[in-house]
Coordinates of C-alpha atoms in Angstrom, one line a residue:
M1 CA 81.0 -85.2 29.6
K2 CA 81.1 -81.4 29.6
Q3 CA 84.2 -79.8 31.4
T4 CA 83.7 -78.1 34.7
G5 CA 82.4 -74.5 34.2
T6 CA 82.0 -74.4 30.5
Q7 CA 78.9 -72.9 28.8
S8 CA 76.7 -74.0 26.0
D9 CA 73.4 -73.2 24.6
H10 CA 70.4 -75.3 25.0
S11 CA 70.5 -77.0 21.7
R12 CA 73.2 -79.2 23.0
L13 CA 71.0 -80.7 25.6
E14 CA 71.4 -84.3 24.9
G15 CA 68.3 -86.5 25.5
L16 CA 66.0 -83.4 25.3
D17 CA 64.5 -81.6 22.5
H18 CA 65.7 -78.1 21.4
A19 CA 65.1 -75.9 24.4
G20 CA 65.9 -72.3 23.2
T21 CA 68.9 -70.2 23.1
G22 CA 69.7 -69.8 27.0
R23 CA 73.0 -70.7 28.6
V24 CA 73.8 -73.9 30.4
F25 CA 76.7 -73.9 32.9
W26 CA 78.0 -77.4 33.2
N27 CA 79.4 -79.0 36.3
L28 CA 80.3 -75.8 38.2
G29 CA 82.1 -76.5 41.6
M30 CA 80.8 -75.9 45.0
A31 CA 82.4 -72.4 45.4
S32 CA 81.1 -71.2 42.0
L33 CA 77.6 -72.4 42.6
C34 CA 77.4 -70.8 46.0
E35 CA 78.7 -67.5 44.6
R36 CA 76.1 -67.6 41.8
A37 CA 73.2 -68.6 44.1
V38 CA 73.9 -65.6 46.2
A39 CA 74.4 -63.2 43.4
R40 CA 71.1 -64.3 41.7
G41 CA 69.2 -63.8 45.1
E42 CA 68.3 -67.5 45.3
V43 CA 69.6 -67.8 48.9
R44 CA 71.2 -66.0 51.9
L45 CA 74.3 -66.8 53.6
S46 CA 74.5 -67.8 57.3
E47 CA 77.5 -66.6 59.4
A48 CA 79.5 -69.9 58.6
G49 CA 78.8 -69.7 54.9
A50 CA 75.8 -72.1 54.6
L51 CA 73.3 -71.3 51.9
V52 CA 69.8 -70.6 53.5
V53 CA 66.8 -71.1 51.2
T54 CA 63.2 -70.7 51.7
T55 CA 61.0 -73.2 49.5
V56 CA 57.9 -73.6 51.8
Q57 CA 55.7 -71.2 49.7
S58 CA 56.8 -73.1 46.5
G59 CA 54.6 -76.0 45.5
Q60 CA 52.9 -76.6 48.9
E61 CA 51.3 -79.7 47.3
I62 CA 53.6 -81.8 45.3
S63 CA 52.0 -84.5 43.1
L64 CA 54.0 -87.6 42.0
V65 CA 52.8 -88.7 38.7
R66 CA 54.1 -91.0 35.8
V67 CA 53.2 -91.4 32.2
D68 CA 51.4 -94.6 31.0
D69 CA 51.2 -95.0 27.4
T70 CA 48.1 -97.2 27.9
A71 CA 46.3 -94.6 29.9
R72 CA 43.2 -93.0 28.3
A73 CA 42.5 -90.0 30.5
S74 CA 44.1 -88.2 33.5
G75 CA 42.8 -89.1 36.9
E76 CA 41.9 -92.6 36.3
P77 CA 42.3 -94.8 39.5
L78 CA 45.5 -96.3 39.8
P79 CA 46.0 -99.9 40.2
E80 CA 46.8 -101.3 43.6
T81 CA 50.2 -102.4 42.3
V82 CA 51.4 -98.9 41.6
S83 CA 52.9 -97.5 44.7
G84 CA 53.2 -93.8 45.8
Y85 CA 51.9 -92.2 42.5
A86 CA 49.0 -89.7 42.8
S87 CA 47.9 -90.4 39.1
V88 CA 48.8 -91.4 35.6
L89 CA 49.4 -89.1 32.6
T90 CA 48.6 -90.0 29.0
R91 CA 51.7 -89.8 26.6
A92 CA 50.1 -86.7 25.2
Q93 CA 49.8 -84.9 28.4
F94 CA 53.4 -85.7 29.4
E95 CA 54.7 -84.4 26.2
A96 CA 52.6 -81.3 26.5
L97 CA 54.2 -80.8 29.9
K98 CA 57.6 -81.4 28.6
T99 CA 57.2 -79.0 25.5
D100 CA 55.7 -76.1 27.6
L101 CA 58.5 -76.7 30.3
L102 CA 61.3 -76.6 27.7
A103 CA 59.7 -73.5 26.1
Y104 CA 59.7 -72.0 29.7
V105 CA 63.3 -72.7 30.4
G106 CA 64.3 -71.9 26.7
R107 CA 65.4 -68.2 27.5
R108 CA 66.7 -68.9 31.0
T109 CA 70.0 -69.9 32.3
L110 CA 70.3 -73.6 33.3
F111 CA 72.8 -75.2 35.7
G112 CA 73.7 -78.8 34.8
Q113 CA 75.5 -81.5 36.8
D114 CA 76.7 -84.8 35.5
L115 CA 76.5 -87.3 38.3
C116 CA 76.8 -91.0 38.8
V117 CA 75.5 -93.8 41.1
E118 CA 77.4 -96.8 42.3
A119 CA 75.4 -99.8 41.0
G120 CA 77.6 -102.7 42.4
A121 CA 80.1 -104.8 40.6
G122 CA 82.1 -101.9 39.4
Q123 CA 79.1 -100.3 37.4
R124 CA 78.3 -96.8 37.6
L125 CA 74.9 -95.4 36.5
P126 CA 75.3 -91.9 34.8
L127 CA 72.6 -89.4 35.3
R128 CA 72.1 -85.6 34.8
V129 CA 70.2 -82.8 36.6
L130 CA 69.4 -79.5 35.1
S131 CA 67.8 -76.5 36.9
D132 CA 67.3 -72.9 36.5
Q133 CA 68.3 -72.5 40.2
A134 CA 72.2 -72.5 40.9
W135 CA 71.5 -74.0 44.5
H136 CA 69.8 -77.0 42.8
A137 CA 72.9 -77.8 41.1
L138 CA 74.9 -77.7 44.4
L139 CA 72.1 -79.7 46.2
S140 CA 72.5 -82.3 43.3
R141 CA 76.3 -82.2 43.7
H142 CA 75.8 -83.0 47.3
L143 CA 73.3 -85.7 47.0
M144 CA 75.0 -87.7 44.1
R145 CA 78.7 -88.2 43.4
P146 CA 80.0 -86.0 40.8
C147 CA 81.2 -87.8 37.7
E148 CA 84.9 -87.8 36.7
A149 CA 85.6 -87.8 33.0
T150 CA 86.7 -91.4 33.2
D151 CA 83.3 -92.2 34.7
M152 CA 81.2 -91.0 31.9
G153 CA 83.5 -90.2 28.8
E154 CA 81.2 -89.1 26.1
T155 CA 78.3 -91.1 27.4
V156 CA 74.9 -89.7 27.2
P157 CA 73.1 -90.2 30.6
R158 CA 70.4 -92.7 30.7
L159 CA 68.6 -90.6 33.3
T160 CA 67.8 -86.8 33.5
V161 CA 66.0 -84.6 35.9
L162 CA 64.9 -81.1 34.5
C163 CA 63.7 -78.7 37.2
A164 CA 61.7 -75.5 36.7
P165 CA 60.2 -74.2 39.9
G166 CA 58.7 -71.3 38.3
F167 CA 56.5 -73.1 35.7
R168 CA 53.0 -74.0 37.0
P169 CA 51.5 -77.0 35.4
T170 CA 47.8 -77.1 34.8
P171 CA 45.2 -79.8 34.9
E172 CA 43.5 -78.9 31.6
T173 CA 46.7 -79.4 29.5
H174 CA 49.1 -81.4 31.7
G175 CA 46.8 -83.5 33.8
V176 CA 48.3 -82.3 37.1
A177 CA 45.9 -80.6 39.7
A178 CA 48.7 -80.0 42.4
D179 CA 50.7 -76.8 42.7
G180 CA 53.8 -78.8 41.9
A181 CA 54.6 -81.9 40.1
I182 CA 57.2 -84.7 39.7
A183 CA 56.4 -86.2 36.3
L184 CA 58.2 -89.4 35.5
D185 CA 58.5 -91.1 32.1
L186 CA 60.4 -94.2 33.4
A187 CA 60.7 -95.8 30.1
N188 CA 62.8 -92.9 28.7
G189 CA 64.6 -92.1 32.0
L190 CA 63.2 -88.5 32.2
A191 CA 61.7 -86.7 35.3
L192 CA 60.3 -83.2 34.9
I193 CA 59.8 -81.2 38.2
A194 CA 57.6 -78.2 37.8
G195 CA 56.1 -75.8 40.3
T196 CA 58.1 -76.5 43.4
A197 CA 61.6 -75.7 44.3
R198 CA 61.9 -78.2 47.5
S199 CA 64.8 -80.4 47.7
E200 CA 62.7 -83.3 48.4
A201 CA 61.3 -83.2 44.8
I202 CA 64.7 -83.6 43.3
R203 CA 65.6 -86.3 45.7
A204 CA 62.5 -88.2 45.0
A205 CA 62.9 -87.8 41.3
L206 CA 66.3 -89.2 41.5
A207 CA 65.3 -92.0 43.9
R208 CA 62.5 -93.1 41.3
L209 CA 64.5 -92.8 38.3
I210 CA 67.5 -95.1 39.6
D211 CA 65.2 -97.6 41.1
G212 CA 64.6 -99.6 38.0
P213 CA 68.2 -99.7 36.6
L214 CA 69.5 -100.6 40.1
T215 CA 67.1 -103.4 40.3
D216 CA 67.9 -104.5 36.9
A217 CA 71.6 -104.7 37.9
G218 CA 70.8 -106.8 41.0
V219 CA 70.9 -104.1 43.6
L220 CA 68.1 -103.6 46.0
P221 CA 67.2 -100.0 46.7
L222 CA 66.6 -99.2 50.4
D223 CA 65.9 -96.3 52.6
G224 CA 67.8 -96.9 55.7
V225 CA 70.8 -96.1 57.8
A226 CA 74.1 -97.9 57.9
A227 CA 76.6 -97.8 60.8
I228 CA 80.1 -99.0 60.0
G229 CA 82.2 -99.7 63.1
T230 CA 86.0 -99.6 63.6
A231 CA 86.5 -103.4 62.4
G232 CA 84.4 -102.7 59.2
R233 CA 81.4 -104.4 60.6
V234 CA 78.3 -102.9 59.1
A235 CA 74.9 -102.6 60.9
L236 CA 72.0 -101.9 58.8
F237 CA 68.9 -100.3 60.3
L238 CA 65.4 -100.3 58.3
G239 CA 62.2 -99.4 59.6
T240 CA 59.2 -97.1 59.6
A241 CA 59.4 -93.4 59.5
G242 CA 60.1 -92.0 63.0
A243 CA 61.1 -95.3 64.5
G244 CA 64.6 -94.2 65.4
K245 CA 66.8 -95.5 62.5
S246 CA 69.1 -92.4 62.6
T247 CA 69.3 -92.1 66.3
L248 CA 70.3 -95.6 67.1
A249 CA 72.6 -96.1 64.2
G250 CA 74.3 -92.8 65.3
A251 CA 74.6 -93.8 68.8
L252 CA 76.1 -97.3 67.6
A253 CA 78.6 -95.5 65.2
R254 CA 79.8 -93.2 68.0
G255 CA 80.2 -95.9 70.3
Q256 CA 82.4 -98.0 68.0
G257 CA 84.7 -95.1 67.3
E258 CA 85.7 -94.5 70.9
D259 CA 89.0 -96.1 70.6
G260 CA 90.2 -93.5 68.0
A261 CA 89.7 -95.6 64.8
P262 CA 87.1 -94.1 62.2
A263 CA 83.5 -95.0 62.3
R264 CA 81.0 -94.0 59.7
L265 CA 77.2 -93.2 59.4
V266 CA 75.3 -93.4 56.0
D267 CA 71.8 -92.2 56.4
G268 CA 69.5 -92.2 53.4
A269 CA 69.4 -94.1 50.3
L270 CA 71.2 -97.3 50.1
G271 CA 71.7 -100.2 47.8
W272 CA 72.1 -103.8 48.7
G273 CA 73.8 -106.1 46.1
E274 CA 75.9 -109.0 45.9
D275 CA 79.0 -107.3 47.1
G276 CA 77.2 -105.8 50.1
L277 CA 75.8 -102.3 50.6
V278 CA 76.6 -99.2 48.7
A279 CA 75.7 -95.6 49.5
L280 CA 73.6 -94.2 46.8
E281 CA 73.7 -90.7 48.1
N282 CA 76.8 -88.7 48.8
A283 CA 75.4 -86.2 51.3
A284 CA 74.0 -86.1 54.8
Y285 CA 70.3 -85.2 54.3
A286 CA 68.7 -84.7 57.6
R287 CA 66.0 -83.0 59.6
P288 CA 67.6 -80.5 62.0
A289 CA 66.5 -82.7 65.0
D290 CA 68.3 -85.5 63.6
L291 CA 71.5 -83.3 63.0
A292 CA 71.5 -82.3 66.6
R293 CA 70.9 -85.9 68.0
L294 CA 73.7 -87.3 65.7
A295 CA 76.3 -84.6 66.9
H296 CA 77.1 -83.5 63.3
E297 CA 79.4 -80.5 62.8
A298 CA 77.6 -77.2 62.5
P299 CA 76.6 -76.5 58.8
G300 CA 79.5 -74.5 57.3
F301 CA 80.5 -73.5 53.9
G302 CA 78.5 -75.1 51.0
A303 CA 75.8 -76.6 53.3
V304 CA 72.3 -76.1 52.3
L305 CA 69.7 -75.1 55.0
E306 CA 66.1 -75.3 53.8
N307 CA 63.3 -73.5 55.4
I308 CA 65.5 -72.6 58.6
A309 CA 65.2 -69.1 60.1
L310 CA 68.3 -66.9 60.5
D311 CA 68.8 -64.5 63.3
P312 CA 68.8 -61.1 61.4
A313 CA 71.8 -59.7 63.2
S314 CA 74.1 -62.7 63.7
R315 CA 73.0 -64.6 60.8
T316 CA 73.0 -67.8 63.0
P317 CA 70.6 -70.5 61.9
D318 CA 67.8 -71.4 64.4
L319 CA 68.1 -75.2 64.3
A320 CA 66.2 -75.8 67.5
E321 CA 63.1 -73.9 66.2
A322 CA 63.1 -75.8 62.9
A323 CA 63.9 -79.2 64.7
N324 CA 60.4 -80.6 64.5
T325 CA 59.2 -78.8 61.2
D326 CA 58.4 -81.2 58.4
V327 CA 59.7 -78.9 55.6
S328 CA 63.0 -78.0 57.3
R329 CA 66.2 -79.9 56.1
V330 CA 69.8 -79.8 56.4
I331 CA 72.0 -81.0 53.5
L332 CA 75.7 -81.4 54.1
A333 CA 78.3 -82.2 51.5
Q334 CA 80.6 -85.3 52.5
P335 CA 84.5 -84.3 52.9
S336 CA 86.5 -85.6 50.0
T337 CA 89.8 -85.7 51.4
D338 CA 89.4 -88.9 53.7
G339 CA 87.7 -91.4 51.7
A340 CA 84.3 -90.6 53.1
R341 CA 82.9 -90.5 49.6
E342 CA 83.7 -94.1 48.9
P343 CA 80.3 -95.6 48.3
K344 CA 81.1 -99.2 49.1
L345 CA 80.2 -100.2 52.6
G346 CA 80.3 -104.0 52.6
P347 CA 77.8 -106.6 53.6
P348 CA 75.8 -106.1 56.8
A349 CA 76.8 -108.2 59.6
Q350 CA 73.6 -107.2 61.6
L351 CA 70.2 -106.2 60.5
F352 CA 67.9 -104.3 62.6
V353 CA 64.2 -103.8 61.7
L354 CA 62.6 -101.1 63.8
V355 CA 59.0 -100.7 64.5
Q356 CA 56.8 -98.5 66.9
D357 CA 54.4 -100.9 68.2
A358 CA 51.3 -98.9 69.2
S359 CA 49.6 -102.0 71.0
G360 CA 52.4 -102.4 73.6
A361 CA 52.4 -106.3 72.8
L362 CA 55.9 -106.6 71.3
P363 CA 59.0 -107.1 73.2
A364 CA 61.8 -104.4 73.1
I365 CA 63.9 -106.8 70.9
A366 CA 63.6 -110.2 69.2
R367 CA 65.8 -112.4 67.0
L368 CA 64.3 -113.3 63.6
N369 CA 65.0 -116.2 61.3
P370 CA 65.5 -115.4 57.7
A371 CA 61.9 -116.1 56.7
Q372 CA 60.8 -113.8 59.5
A373 CA 63.2 -111.0 58.7
L374 CA 62.1 -111.0 54.9
A375 CA 58.5 -110.7 56.0
H376 CA 59.3 -107.7 58.3
C377 CA 61.5 -106.0 55.8
L378 CA 58.7 -106.0 53.2
A379 CA 56.2 -104.9 55.8
C380 CA 58.2 -102.0 56.8
M381 CA 58.7 -101.0 53.2
D382 CA 55.0 -101.0 53.0
A383 CA 55.4 -103.3 49.7
T384 CA 52.5 -103.7 47.4
P385 CA 52.1 -107.2 46.0
A386 CA 53.9 -106.2 42.8
L387 CA 56.7 -104.4 44.6
A388 CA 56.8 -107.5 47.0
E389 CA 57.3 -109.8 44.0
L390 CA 60.0 -107.7 42.5
Y391 CA 62.0 -107.2 45.7
G392 CA 61.1 -110.2 47.8
P393 CA 63.1 -113.0 45.8
R394 CA 66.2 -110.6 45.7
L395 CA 65.9 -109.8 49.4
H396 CA 65.5 -113.6 50.1
D397 CA 68.8 -114.2 48.2
L398 CA 70.5 -111.4 49.9
L399 CA 69.6 -112.6 53.5
A400 CA 70.7 -116.1 52.5
G401 CA 74.0 -115.1 51.0
H402 CA 75.2 -112.5 53.6
A403 CA 73.5 -114.3 56.6
P404 CA 73.5 -111.2 58.9
G405 CA 72.0 -111.5 62.3
C406 CA 68.4 -110.3 62.0
W407 CA 66.4 -108.4 64.9
L408 CA 63.1 -106.8 65.4
V409 CA 63.5 -103.6 67.6
N410 CA 60.4 -102.2 69.1
T411 CA 60.8 -98.6 69.9
G412 CA 57.2 -98.0 70.6
W413 CA 55.1 -99.0 73.8
I414 CA 55.1 -101.8 76.2
G415 CA 52.5 -103.0 78.6
G416 CA 49.6 -101.5 76.7
A417 CA 48.6 -99.1 73.9
A418 CA 49.9 -95.4 73.7
G419 CA 48.5 -93.5 76.7
V420 CA 48.3 -96.7 78.7
G421 CA 51.7 -98.3 78.4
R422 CA 55.0 -96.8 78.7
R423 CA 57.4 -95.9 75.9
V424 CA 60.6 -98.0 75.5
S425 CA 63.3 -95.5 76.4
L426 CA 66.0 -94.6 74.0
E427 CA 68.7 -95.8 76.6
A428 CA 67.1 -99.1 76.7
S429 CA 67.0 -99.5 72.8
R430 CA 70.6 -98.4 72.7
R431 CA 71.6 -100.9 75.2
L432 CA 69.6 -103.9 73.4
V433 CA 71.1 -102.8 69.9
D434 CA 74.7 -102.7 71.3
A435 CA 74.3 -106.0 73.0
A436 CA 73.1 -107.5 69.8
Q437 CA 75.9 -106.0 67.8
A438 CA 78.4 -107.1 70.2
G439 CA 77.3 -110.7 70.5
E440 CA 76.3 -110.3 74.1
L441 CA 72.8 -111.5 73.6
A442 CA 74.0 -114.7 72.1
T443 CA 75.4 -116.0 75.3
G444 CA 72.0 -115.9 77.3
D445 CA 68.9 -117.9 77.3
W446 CA 66.0 -117.3 75.0
R447 CA 62.2 -118.1 74.7
T448 CA 60.1 -118.6 71.6
D449 CA 57.2 -116.1 71.6
P450 CA 53.9 -118.2 71.2
H451 CA 52.1 -115.5 69.3
F452 CA 54.8 -114.3 67.0
G453 CA 57.3 -117.1 66.6
F454 CA 60.4 -115.3 67.1
E455 CA 62.9 -115.7 69.8
V456 CA 63.4 -113.2 72.7
P457 CA 66.1 -113.0 75.2
T458 CA 65.1 -113.8 78.8
A459 CA 67.2 -111.3 80.5
L460 CA 70.1 -108.7 80.0
E461 CA 72.0 -106.8 82.4
G462 CA 70.7 -103.3 82.9
I463 CA 67.2 -104.0 81.2
D464 CA 63.8 -104.2 82.9
P465 CA 62.7 -107.8 82.5
R466 CA 59.2 -106.5 81.5
L467 CA 60.7 -105.0 78.2
L468 CA 61.6 -108.6 77.2
D469 CA 58.3 -109.9 78.5
P470 CA 55.5 -107.4 77.7
A471 CA 53.0 -109.8 79.3
R472 CA 54.5 -108.8 82.7
A473 CA 53.9 -105.2 82.0
F474 CA 50.0 -105.5 81.2
A475 CA 47.5 -105.3 83.9
N476 CA 47.0 -109.1 83.5
R477 CA 48.3 -111.7 80.9
S478 CA 44.9 -112.2 79.5
A479 CA 45.0 -108.5 78.3
H480 CA 48.3 -109.1 76.7
D481 CA 47.3 -112.1 75.0
A482 CA 44.3 -110.4 73.4
A483 CA 46.5 -107.5 72.1
A484 CA 49.1 -109.9 70.8
R485 CA 46.5 -112.1 69.0
A486 CA 44.9 -109.0 67.3
L487 CA 48.3 -107.7 66.3
A488 CA 49.5 -111.1 64.9
G489 CA 46.2 -111.3 63.1
E490 CA 46.7 -107.9 61.3
F491 CA 50.2 -108.8 60.3
A492 CA 49.0 -112.1 58.9
A493 CA 46.5 -110.3 56.9
R494 CA 49.1 -108.2 55.4
L495 CA 51.3 -111.2 54.6
A496 CA 48.4 -112.8 52.8
R497 CA 48.6 -110.0 50.2
L498 CA 52.2 -110.7 49.6
E499 CA 51.8 -114.4 49.6
T500 CA 53.3 -115.0 46.1
A501 CA 56.6 -113.0 46.9
L502 CA 57.2 -114.5 50.4
G503 CA 57.5 -118.2 49.4
E504 CA 56.5 -121.2 51.3
E505 CA 59.0 -120.8 54.1
A506 CA 58.0 -117.2 54.8
R507 CA 54.2 -117.9 54.4
D508 CA 54.4 -120.5 57.3
T509 CA 55.8 -118.0 59.8
Q510 CA 53.9 -115.9 62.2
P511 CA 56.8 -113.4 62.4
G512 CA 55.0 -110.5 64.2
M513 CA 54.6 -106.9 63.4
A514 CA 54.8 -104.0 61.3
V515 CA 51.1 -102.9 60.9
A516 CA 50.3 -101.5 64.3
A517 CA 53.7 -99.9 64.4
E518 CA 52.7 -97.4 61.6

């Protein structure tokens, strides 16, 4: 591994062809990277020392593509089993992009970071990020854990990200029609990012690269939130975007920490393996609105504020204005002095699958058996048949091995569709999640829902009974039954596509919902 701060020319880039005669600064620390990013005019400084960067004009449209050695031409329709990719590239197109991108960075200064990801059972997956932007190196250092010499030795990283925001790919030569591209050669562990400086491009490239090796190591990659309480009990929150994972997990973590013992929140990329959950990312990567709700400390020295306005006089960032902007992000480094960077979290004691029911037919909380939990998790991951076949058996084994309490939490509507019914309040959702985590719900009575098959508590102190029995919130029970039958039918249709992955036990369930929630 290169030593911190040393330079080399591009000819020493392991895993890449000769890239010219420019310099590479390897593994600079946070202070050095901040200094260089400011000196190079990449960023501005906030009054607290955060780096403020504007990327919204860079790569307005980002295309995620992958090389396919069997592809005959760019733009061919992708099979249904390929999830999230805009198109495939031929090997020739990818190699042309790689050659031209390397020629572009060949006379430029690059910043390299050697990083690693915990892969369970004491395994660490080495990876490398290179960019001609110093703040990208800082971002990467925040996102992933910097490797110590003992982690890598002289090992060549299996996975490499090379980022050149100023290079614009062309559809004629490179098969990419968008302004910016994330081009993946998964077989060779290489991601090329061109035409965009946005942090989400680097984060997405890292996530796609580590997905396969993690799965091979028996670790299931997840996008969720883990709240770790004072007794080490872990609550895992999964669900659709905007369903409230960060908010509910943050409230739970704060509540558990009231006795003075430390509580912890891990929001973002997680891995679930035999030993439990691991944090795949090292930083807090959040929208400004989430940062405010979770009561994080103000972004200070070394934090990255992306597409957030600064007051021209005071240099104070306007987090309120950026709160609901899709392209605004706050990336905070985790402290390194109190063990917060320890990635191992342990097995989940509770699993909460969050959905936003737009029909109003679901109760605010329900208890799931393992088969129902498996179906709901795959549904909220929007799994294709191929992805379900890959993840389904592993998730089944993890649910069986760790046996968490499994819950479906509806943060959407009750008593009718949006505009007719009423939204489940944040206070009610918090109360229900707290009761499930504390075991309070286990002492009450339950009913089995006739449409979805899951169990629903009949009452909880402080909760409107209509939140637990939505039929009472509709104008009449027949209206609820019609909405519930339609919702169950939609979900059953989705499960039919995942039949092979779910297994006999899960195929026989009618667990409910994830379709109308999206």
